Short mmCIF file of C-alpha atoms in Angstrom, two decimals:
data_model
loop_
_atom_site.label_atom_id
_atom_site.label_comp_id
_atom_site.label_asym_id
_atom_site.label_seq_id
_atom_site.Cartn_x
_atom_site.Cartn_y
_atom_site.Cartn_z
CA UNK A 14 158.57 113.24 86.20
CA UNK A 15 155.91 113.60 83.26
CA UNK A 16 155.04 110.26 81.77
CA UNK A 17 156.88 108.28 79.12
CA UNK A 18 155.17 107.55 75.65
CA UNK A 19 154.64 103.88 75.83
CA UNK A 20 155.56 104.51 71.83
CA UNK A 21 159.20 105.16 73.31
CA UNK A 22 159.50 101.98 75.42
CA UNK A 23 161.49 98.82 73.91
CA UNK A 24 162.15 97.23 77.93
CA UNK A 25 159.17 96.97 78.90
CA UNK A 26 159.66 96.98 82.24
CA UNK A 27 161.15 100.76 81.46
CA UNK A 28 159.53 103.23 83.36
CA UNK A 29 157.08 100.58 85.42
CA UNK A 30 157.63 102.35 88.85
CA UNK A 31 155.47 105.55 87.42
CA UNK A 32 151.82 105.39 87.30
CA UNK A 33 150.49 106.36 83.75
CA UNK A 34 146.85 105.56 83.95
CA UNK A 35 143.91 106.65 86.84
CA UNK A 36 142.60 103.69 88.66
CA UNK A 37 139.44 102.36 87.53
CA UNK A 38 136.53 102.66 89.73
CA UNK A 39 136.61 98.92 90.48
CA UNK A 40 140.13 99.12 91.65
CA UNK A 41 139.11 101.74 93.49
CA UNK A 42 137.16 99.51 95.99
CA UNK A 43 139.28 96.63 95.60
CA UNK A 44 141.93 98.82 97.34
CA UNK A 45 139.15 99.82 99.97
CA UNK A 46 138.23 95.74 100.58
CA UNK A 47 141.90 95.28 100.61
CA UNK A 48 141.91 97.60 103.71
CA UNK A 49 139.25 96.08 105.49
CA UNK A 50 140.81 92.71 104.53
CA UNK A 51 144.27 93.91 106.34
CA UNK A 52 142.09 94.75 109.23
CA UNK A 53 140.26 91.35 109.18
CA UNK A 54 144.49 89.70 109.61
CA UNK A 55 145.33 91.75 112.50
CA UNK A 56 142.14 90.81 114.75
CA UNK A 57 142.07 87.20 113.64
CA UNK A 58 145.17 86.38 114.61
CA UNK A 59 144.90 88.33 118.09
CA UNK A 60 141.31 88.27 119.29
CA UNK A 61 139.78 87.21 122.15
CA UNK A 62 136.04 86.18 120.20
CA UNK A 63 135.56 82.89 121.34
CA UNK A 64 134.07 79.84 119.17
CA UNK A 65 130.80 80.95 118.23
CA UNK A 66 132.10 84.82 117.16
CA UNK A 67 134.35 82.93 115.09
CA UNK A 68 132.01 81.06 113.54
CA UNK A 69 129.85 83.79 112.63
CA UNK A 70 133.14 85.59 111.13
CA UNK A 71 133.73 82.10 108.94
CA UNK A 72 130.06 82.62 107.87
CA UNK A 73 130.08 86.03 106.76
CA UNK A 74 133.70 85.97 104.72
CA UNK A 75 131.74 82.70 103.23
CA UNK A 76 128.95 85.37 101.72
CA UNK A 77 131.84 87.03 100.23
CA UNK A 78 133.63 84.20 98.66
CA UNK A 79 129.84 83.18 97.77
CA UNK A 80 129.57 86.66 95.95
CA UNK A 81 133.19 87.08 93.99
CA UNK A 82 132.70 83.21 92.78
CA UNK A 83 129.55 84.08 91.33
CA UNK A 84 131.72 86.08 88.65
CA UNK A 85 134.50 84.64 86.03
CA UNK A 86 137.73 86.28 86.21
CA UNK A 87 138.56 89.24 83.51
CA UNK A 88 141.39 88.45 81.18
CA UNK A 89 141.82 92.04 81.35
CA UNK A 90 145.40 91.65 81.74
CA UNK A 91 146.96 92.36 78.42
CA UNK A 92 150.65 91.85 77.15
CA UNK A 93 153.15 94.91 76.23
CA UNK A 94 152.04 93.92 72.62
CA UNK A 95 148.92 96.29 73.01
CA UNK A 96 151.11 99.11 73.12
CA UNK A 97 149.93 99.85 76.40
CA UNK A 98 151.68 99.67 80.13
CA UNK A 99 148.82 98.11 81.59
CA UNK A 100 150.90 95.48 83.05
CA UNK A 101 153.01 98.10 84.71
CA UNK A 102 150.14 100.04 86.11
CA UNK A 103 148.79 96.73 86.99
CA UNK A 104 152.03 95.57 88.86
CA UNK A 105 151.94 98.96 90.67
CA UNK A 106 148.74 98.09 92.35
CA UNK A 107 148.54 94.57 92.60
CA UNK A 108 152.34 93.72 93.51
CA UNK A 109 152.35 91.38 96.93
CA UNK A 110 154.43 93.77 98.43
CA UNK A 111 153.76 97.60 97.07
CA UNK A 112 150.37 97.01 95.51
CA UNK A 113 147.13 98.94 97.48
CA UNK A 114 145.13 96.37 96.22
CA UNK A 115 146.76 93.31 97.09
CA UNK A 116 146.02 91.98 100.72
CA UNK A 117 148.99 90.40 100.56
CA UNK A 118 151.40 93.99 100.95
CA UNK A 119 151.53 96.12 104.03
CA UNK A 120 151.52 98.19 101.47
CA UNK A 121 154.85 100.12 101.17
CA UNK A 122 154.90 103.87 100.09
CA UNK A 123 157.56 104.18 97.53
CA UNK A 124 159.27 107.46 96.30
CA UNK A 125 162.17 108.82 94.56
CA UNK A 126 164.82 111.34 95.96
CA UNK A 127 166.25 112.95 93.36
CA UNK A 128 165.13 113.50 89.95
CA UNK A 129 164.36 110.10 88.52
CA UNK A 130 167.77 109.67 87.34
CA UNK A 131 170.51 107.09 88.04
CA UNK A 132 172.00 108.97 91.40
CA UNK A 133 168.52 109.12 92.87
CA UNK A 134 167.99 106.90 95.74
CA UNK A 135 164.29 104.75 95.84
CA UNK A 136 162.79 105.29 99.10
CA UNK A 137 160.09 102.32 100.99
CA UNK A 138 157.96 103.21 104.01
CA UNK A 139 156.02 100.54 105.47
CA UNK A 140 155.00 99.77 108.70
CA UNK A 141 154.67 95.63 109.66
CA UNK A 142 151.52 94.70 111.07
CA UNK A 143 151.36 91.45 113.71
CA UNK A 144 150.86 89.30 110.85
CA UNK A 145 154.18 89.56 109.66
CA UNK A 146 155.94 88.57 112.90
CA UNK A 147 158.66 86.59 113.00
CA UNK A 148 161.06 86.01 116.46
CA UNK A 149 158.82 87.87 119.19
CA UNK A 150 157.90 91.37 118.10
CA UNK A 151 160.25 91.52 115.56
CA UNK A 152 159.58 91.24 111.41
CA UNK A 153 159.92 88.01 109.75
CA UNK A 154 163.28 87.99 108.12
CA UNK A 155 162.05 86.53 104.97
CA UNK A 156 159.49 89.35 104.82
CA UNK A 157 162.75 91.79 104.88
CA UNK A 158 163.71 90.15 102.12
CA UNK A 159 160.92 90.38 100.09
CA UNK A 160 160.68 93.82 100.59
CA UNK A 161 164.38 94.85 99.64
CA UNK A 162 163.38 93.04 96.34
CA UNK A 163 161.01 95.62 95.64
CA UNK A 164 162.87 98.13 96.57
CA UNK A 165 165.98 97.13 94.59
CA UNK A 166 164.03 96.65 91.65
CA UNK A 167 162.75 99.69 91.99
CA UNK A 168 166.60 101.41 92.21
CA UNK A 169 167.16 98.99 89.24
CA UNK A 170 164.58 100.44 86.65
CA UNK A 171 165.92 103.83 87.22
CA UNK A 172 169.33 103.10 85.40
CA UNK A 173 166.13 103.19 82.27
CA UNK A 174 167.17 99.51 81.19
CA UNK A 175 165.62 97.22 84.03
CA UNK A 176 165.32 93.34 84.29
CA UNK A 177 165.02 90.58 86.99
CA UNK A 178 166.60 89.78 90.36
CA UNK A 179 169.36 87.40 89.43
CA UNK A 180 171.25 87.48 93.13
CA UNK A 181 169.47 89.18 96.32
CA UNK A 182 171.92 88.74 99.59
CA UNK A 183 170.46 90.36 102.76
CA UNK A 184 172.54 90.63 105.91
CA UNK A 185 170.65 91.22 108.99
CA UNK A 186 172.23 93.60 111.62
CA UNK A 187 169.68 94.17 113.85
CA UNK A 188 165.83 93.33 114.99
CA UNK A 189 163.68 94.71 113.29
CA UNK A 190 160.39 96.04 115.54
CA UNK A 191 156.93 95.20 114.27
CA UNK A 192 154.67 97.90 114.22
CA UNK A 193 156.91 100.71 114.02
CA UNK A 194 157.64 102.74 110.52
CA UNK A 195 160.75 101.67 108.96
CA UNK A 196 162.77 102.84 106.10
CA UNK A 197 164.31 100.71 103.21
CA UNK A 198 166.78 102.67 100.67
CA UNK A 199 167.74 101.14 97.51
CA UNK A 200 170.27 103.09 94.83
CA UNK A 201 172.36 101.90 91.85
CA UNK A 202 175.76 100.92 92.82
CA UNK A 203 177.41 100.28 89.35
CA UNK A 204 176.32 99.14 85.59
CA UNK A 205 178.05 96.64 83.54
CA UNK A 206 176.35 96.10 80.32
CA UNK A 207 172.93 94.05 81.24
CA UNK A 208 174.00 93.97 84.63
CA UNK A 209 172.91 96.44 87.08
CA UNK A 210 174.41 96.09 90.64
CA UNK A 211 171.89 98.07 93.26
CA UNK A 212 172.41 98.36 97.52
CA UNK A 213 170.32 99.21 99.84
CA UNK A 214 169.54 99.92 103.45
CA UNK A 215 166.86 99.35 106.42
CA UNK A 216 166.53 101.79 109.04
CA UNK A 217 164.35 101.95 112.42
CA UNK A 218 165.28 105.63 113.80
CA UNK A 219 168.71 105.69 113.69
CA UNK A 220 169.02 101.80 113.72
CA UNK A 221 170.47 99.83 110.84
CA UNK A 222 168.45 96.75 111.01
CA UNK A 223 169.55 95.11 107.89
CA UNK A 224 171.68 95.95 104.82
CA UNK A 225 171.44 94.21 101.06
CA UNK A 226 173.00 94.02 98.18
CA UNK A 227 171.48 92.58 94.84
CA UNK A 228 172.18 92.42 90.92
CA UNK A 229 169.69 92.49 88.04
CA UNK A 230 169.68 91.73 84.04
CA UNK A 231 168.04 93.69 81.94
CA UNK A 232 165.08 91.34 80.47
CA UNK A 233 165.37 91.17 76.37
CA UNK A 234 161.59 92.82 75.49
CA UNK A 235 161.39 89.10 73.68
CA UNK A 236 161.66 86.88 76.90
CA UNK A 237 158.96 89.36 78.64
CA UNK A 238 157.02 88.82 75.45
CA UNK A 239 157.32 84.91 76.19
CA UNK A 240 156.23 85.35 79.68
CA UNK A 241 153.00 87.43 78.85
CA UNK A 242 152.58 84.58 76.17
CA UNK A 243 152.66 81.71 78.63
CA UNK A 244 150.88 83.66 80.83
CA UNK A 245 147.71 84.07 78.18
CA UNK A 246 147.65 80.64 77.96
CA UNK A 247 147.58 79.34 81.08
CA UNK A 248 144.52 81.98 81.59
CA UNK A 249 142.51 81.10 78.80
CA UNK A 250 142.34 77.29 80.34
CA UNK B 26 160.43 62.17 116.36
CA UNK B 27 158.48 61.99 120.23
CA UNK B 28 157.90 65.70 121.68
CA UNK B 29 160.78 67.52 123.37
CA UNK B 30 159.90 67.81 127.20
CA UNK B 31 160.60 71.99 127.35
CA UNK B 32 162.42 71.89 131.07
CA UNK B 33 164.88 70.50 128.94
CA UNK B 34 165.14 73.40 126.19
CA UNK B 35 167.56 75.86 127.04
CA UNK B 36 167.51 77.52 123.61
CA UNK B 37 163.91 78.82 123.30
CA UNK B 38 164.01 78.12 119.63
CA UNK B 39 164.93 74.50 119.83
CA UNK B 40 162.44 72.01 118.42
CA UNK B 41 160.49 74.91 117.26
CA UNK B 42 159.35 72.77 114.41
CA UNK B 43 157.98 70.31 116.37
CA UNK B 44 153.94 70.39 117.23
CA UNK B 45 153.61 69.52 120.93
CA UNK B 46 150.16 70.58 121.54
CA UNK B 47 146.66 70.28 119.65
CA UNK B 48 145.05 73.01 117.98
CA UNK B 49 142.89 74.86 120.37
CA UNK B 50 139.30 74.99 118.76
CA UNK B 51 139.55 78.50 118.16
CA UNK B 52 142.53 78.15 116.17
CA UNK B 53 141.12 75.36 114.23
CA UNK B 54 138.46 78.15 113.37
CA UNK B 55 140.60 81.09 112.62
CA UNK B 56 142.24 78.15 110.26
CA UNK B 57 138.98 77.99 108.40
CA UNK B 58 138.83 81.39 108.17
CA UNK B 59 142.21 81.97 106.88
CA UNK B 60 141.10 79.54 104.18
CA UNK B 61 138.28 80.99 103.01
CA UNK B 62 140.48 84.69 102.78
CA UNK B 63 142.69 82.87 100.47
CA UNK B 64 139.98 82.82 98.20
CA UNK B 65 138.56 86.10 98.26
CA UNK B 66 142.18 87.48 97.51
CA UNK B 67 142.59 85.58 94.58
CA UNK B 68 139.27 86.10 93.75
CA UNK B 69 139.48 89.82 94.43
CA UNK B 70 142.25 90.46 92.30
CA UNK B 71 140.69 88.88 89.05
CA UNK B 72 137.21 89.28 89.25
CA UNK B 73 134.82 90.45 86.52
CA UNK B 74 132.38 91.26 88.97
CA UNK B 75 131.11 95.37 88.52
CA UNK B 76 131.11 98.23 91.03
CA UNK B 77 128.05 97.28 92.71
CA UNK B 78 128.99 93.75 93.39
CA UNK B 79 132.60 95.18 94.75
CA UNK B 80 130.67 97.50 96.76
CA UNK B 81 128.26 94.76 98.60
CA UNK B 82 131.55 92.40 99.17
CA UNK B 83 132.95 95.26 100.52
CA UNK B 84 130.08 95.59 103.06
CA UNK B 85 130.23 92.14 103.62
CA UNK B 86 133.90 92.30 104.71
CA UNK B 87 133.08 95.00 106.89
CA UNK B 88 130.44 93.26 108.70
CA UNK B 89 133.42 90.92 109.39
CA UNK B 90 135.33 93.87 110.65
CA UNK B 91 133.08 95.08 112.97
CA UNK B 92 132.09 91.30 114.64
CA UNK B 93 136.09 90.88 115.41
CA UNK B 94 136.49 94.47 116.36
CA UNK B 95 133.71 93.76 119.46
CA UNK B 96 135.96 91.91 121.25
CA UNK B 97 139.28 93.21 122.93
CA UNK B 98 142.97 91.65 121.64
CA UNK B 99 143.73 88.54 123.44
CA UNK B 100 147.32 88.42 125.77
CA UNK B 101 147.69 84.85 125.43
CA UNK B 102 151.09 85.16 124.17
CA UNK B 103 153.29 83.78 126.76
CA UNK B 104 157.22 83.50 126.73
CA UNK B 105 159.35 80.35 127.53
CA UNK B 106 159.50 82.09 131.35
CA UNK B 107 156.25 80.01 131.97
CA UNK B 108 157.76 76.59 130.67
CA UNK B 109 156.09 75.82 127.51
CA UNK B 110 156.64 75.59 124.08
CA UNK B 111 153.33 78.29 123.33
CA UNK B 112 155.26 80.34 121.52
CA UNK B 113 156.94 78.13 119.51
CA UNK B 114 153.63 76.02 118.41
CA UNK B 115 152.15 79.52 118.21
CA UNK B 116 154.90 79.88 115.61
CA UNK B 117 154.12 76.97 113.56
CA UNK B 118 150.33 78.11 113.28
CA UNK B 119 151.09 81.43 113.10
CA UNK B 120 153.96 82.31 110.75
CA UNK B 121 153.27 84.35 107.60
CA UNK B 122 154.58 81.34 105.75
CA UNK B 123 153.77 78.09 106.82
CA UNK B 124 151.23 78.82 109.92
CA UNK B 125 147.77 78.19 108.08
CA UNK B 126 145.77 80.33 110.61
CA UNK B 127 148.00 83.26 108.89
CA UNK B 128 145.87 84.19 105.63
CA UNK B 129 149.31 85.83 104.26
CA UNK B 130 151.17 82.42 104.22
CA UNK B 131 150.46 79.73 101.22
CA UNK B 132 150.68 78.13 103.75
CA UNK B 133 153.88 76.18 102.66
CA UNK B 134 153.90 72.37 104.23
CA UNK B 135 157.33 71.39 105.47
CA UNK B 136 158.35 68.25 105.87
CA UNK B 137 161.89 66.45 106.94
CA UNK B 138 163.10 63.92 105.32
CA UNK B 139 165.53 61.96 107.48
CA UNK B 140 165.77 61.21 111.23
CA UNK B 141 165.24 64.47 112.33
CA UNK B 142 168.92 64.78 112.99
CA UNK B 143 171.84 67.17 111.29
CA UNK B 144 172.11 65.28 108.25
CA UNK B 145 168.09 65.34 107.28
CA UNK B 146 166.58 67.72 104.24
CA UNK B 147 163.30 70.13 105.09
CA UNK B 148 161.16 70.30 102.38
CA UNK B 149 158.73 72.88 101.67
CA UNK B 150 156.15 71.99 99.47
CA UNK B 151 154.23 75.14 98.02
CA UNK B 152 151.48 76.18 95.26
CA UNK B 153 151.29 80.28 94.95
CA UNK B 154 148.44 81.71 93.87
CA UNK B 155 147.89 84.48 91.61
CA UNK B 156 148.13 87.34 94.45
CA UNK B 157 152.17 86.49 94.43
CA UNK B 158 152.69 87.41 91.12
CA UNK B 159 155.91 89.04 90.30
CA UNK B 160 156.74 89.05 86.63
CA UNK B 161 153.87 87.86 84.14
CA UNK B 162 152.98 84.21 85.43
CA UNK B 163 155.60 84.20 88.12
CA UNK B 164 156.49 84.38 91.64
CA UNK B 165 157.76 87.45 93.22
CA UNK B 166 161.41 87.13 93.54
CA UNK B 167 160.63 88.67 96.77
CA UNK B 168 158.74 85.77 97.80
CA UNK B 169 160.74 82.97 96.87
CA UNK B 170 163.83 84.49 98.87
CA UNK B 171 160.54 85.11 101.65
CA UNK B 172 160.11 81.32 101.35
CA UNK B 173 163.76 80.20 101.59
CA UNK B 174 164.11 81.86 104.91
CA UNK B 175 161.79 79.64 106.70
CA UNK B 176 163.29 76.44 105.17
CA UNK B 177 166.78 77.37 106.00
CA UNK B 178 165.50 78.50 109.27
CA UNK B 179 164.14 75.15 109.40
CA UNK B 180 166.99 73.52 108.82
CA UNK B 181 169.00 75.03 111.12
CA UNK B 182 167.20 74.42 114.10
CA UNK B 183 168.10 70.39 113.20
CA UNK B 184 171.31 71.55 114.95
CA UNK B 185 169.58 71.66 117.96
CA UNK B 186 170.25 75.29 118.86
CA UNK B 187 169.07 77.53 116.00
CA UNK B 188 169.15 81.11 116.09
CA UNK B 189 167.96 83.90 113.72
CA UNK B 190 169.18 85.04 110.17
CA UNK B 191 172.47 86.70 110.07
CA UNK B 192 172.58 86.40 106.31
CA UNK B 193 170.36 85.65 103.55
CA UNK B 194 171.67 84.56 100.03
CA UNK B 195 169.07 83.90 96.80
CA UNK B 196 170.84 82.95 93.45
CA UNK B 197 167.75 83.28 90.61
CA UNK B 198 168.20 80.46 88.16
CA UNK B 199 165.15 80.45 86.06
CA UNK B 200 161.25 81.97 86.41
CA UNK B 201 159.38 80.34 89.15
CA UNK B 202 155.68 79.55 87.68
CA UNK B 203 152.56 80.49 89.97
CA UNK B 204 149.98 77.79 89.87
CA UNK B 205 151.92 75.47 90.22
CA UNK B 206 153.48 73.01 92.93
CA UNK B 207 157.07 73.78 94.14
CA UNK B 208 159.59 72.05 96.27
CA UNK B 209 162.18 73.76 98.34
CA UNK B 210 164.93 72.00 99.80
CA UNK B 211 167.09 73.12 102.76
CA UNK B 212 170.24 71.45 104.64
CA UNK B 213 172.78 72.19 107.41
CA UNK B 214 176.08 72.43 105.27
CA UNK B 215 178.17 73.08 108.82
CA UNK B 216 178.47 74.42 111.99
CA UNK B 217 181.38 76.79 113.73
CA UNK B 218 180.42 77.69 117.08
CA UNK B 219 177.40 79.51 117.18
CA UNK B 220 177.54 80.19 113.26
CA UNK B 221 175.44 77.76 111.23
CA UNK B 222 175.60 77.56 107.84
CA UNK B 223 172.84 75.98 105.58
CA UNK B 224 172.09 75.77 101.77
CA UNK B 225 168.87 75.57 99.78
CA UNK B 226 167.05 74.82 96.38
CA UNK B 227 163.74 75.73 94.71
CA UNK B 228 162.51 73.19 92.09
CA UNK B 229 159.94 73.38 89.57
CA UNK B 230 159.71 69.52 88.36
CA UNK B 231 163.38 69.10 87.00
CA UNK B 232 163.93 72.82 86.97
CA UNK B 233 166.09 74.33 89.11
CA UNK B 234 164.48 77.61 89.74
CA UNK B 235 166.40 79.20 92.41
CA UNK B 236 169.55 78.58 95.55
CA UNK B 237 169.92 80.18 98.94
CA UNK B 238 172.61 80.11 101.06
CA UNK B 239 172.08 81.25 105.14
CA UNK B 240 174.06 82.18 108.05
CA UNK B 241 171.93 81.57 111.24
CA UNK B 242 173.71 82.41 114.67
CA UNK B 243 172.32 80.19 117.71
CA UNK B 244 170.11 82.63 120.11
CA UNK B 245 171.35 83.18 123.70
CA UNK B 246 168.10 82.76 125.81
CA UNK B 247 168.64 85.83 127.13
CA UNK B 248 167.96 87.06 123.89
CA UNK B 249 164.68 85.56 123.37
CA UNK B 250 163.79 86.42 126.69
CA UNK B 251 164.54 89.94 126.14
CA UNK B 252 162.35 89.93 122.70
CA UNK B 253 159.29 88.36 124.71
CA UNK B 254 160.04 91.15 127.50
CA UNK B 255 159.94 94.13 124.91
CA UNK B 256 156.64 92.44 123.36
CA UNK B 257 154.79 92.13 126.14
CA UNK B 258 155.63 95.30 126.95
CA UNK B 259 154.43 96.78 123.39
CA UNK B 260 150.94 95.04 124.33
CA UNK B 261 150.26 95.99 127.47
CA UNK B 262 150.24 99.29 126.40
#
């Protein structure tokens, strides 16, 4: 897929699943602290360190909050108005749930079978750390969830006129293991003016562990004008 | 509500939303810790601070990294086989949405409102922070169905034998802001057997944001036993 000329783009969420833009250096190494950071989850919540290891832990994360606070935060996030995707680029990295730089995501690996086009089918590795357990060794359920919204957002945007989740319904077939690679699938099912209808499918092995279905509305370019525009506002505060 | 004595629980999951022990002081730690990640995420993800800086909070984390890494993963899981609730309080601490030792939750506060009993509302009262972001200024759709899940989970264990998610419903009714405070709302609407069926809303203030519907089928101990079995299983290894 070569990259679209932001020129070209009246929804701007068009095209926001392909990266446009290198990563600047400093994203760079918020992606590696966001590593360590996933590392720092997994033995918290498990270790054996007892009170005083602890302690010291608290005290050195301190130094870092110490450090970051010492800085404002950049308003470097600027609306489609600029004629640039930067929010899409941005979303790309720091999404909770696909973003390399967001602690928050496992992150999942997203790709495209087919070529780019409506019939191609949006494809979600991930693997679920202990954080994100839910019944014993098993994935939270809501975390499912939240990850079949990505990746049926993702299906979504390839029908070229994307929008928001309006209905996400997730049935649950079977466990699904922790700390084992899974698959989630997402495609179009059907188009009906704004409304896009997408389905999609999690797999451990050969196990269906959950199934959902959701529908999208292509977002006027003027309501995710709005949203940048409350956005600003609340940031300049 | 007085704590459940567990030779009565048959279902493993009942009163899982009731506390029934104190916070061992190394939880109350990893608590403090979990805290202070909060920050550095949000501050991580906005910061004006250069290269340099990102590279000696980087350290920093890693020195954090390294102290937890000393020590060996503790086993202290235990299922309901040795009579106690551990897992469930474990749960409450614990989950990647309301347990506040998990630095991936909020953590969302839940509440009941009622007598504890069939007809009472959980509430979920929750603020999310930048690193949620979905569209501009708002929470991931992802998140809010995330969310949902643990009320209506919540909910349905007021029947007194809850079970896990069969099937997960989110209507989207209007942008959820970040920033600012939230209330879900979640309810048993009936019960068939095994099958319970709940219902949910999101408010923003007078806005209804979002509505979930959930089909939760009651756990056969066996089940849960099972789950613990495979676990402990996974750990040992």
């Amino acid at each position: 897929m070569s990259s679209p000329d932001p020129a070209n783009l009246t929804n701007p969420f068009k095209g926001f699943h392909i990266r446009t833009e290198e990563r600047s250096p400093t994203d760079e190494i918020r992606l590696k602290i966001a590593e360590e950071l996933r590392v720092v989850f997994d033995e918290l919540l498990a270790t054996s360190a007892p009170v005083e290891e602890l302690e010291q832990t608290r005290a050195i994360v301190n130094q870092a909050v110490s450090l970051l606070k010492l800085r404002p935060h950049s308003h470097d996030y600027e609306g489609p108005a600029e004629g640039s995707l930067a929010p899409m680029n941005s979303f790309l990295d720091r999404s909770p749930i696909i973003g390399a730089i967001n602690p928050l995501s496992v992150p999942m690996r997203m790709d495209i079978e087919g070529d780019g086009g409506i019939e191609s089918t949006v494809v979600g590795y991930a693997l679920f750390p202990a954080a994100y357990e839910g019944p014993p060794g098993c994935v939270h359920g809501g975390f499912i969830a939240a990850y079949f919204d990505e990746v049926l957002g993702m299906a979504q945007s390839l029908s070229g006129n994307p929008g928001m989740t309006v209905n996400l319904t997730v049935d649950y077939r079977a466990p699904t293991p922790l700390k084992q690679p899974v698959i989630f699938r997402g495609r179009v099912v059907s188009i009906d003016g704004r409304k896009i209808s997408v389905a999609g499918t999690l797999h451990h092995g050969e196990t269906l562990c959950a199934e959902a279905k959701g529908l999208f509305v292509s977002m006027r370019p003027e309501v995710f004008s709005r949203l940048v525009e409350i956005r600003q506002a609340h940031q300049a505060k």
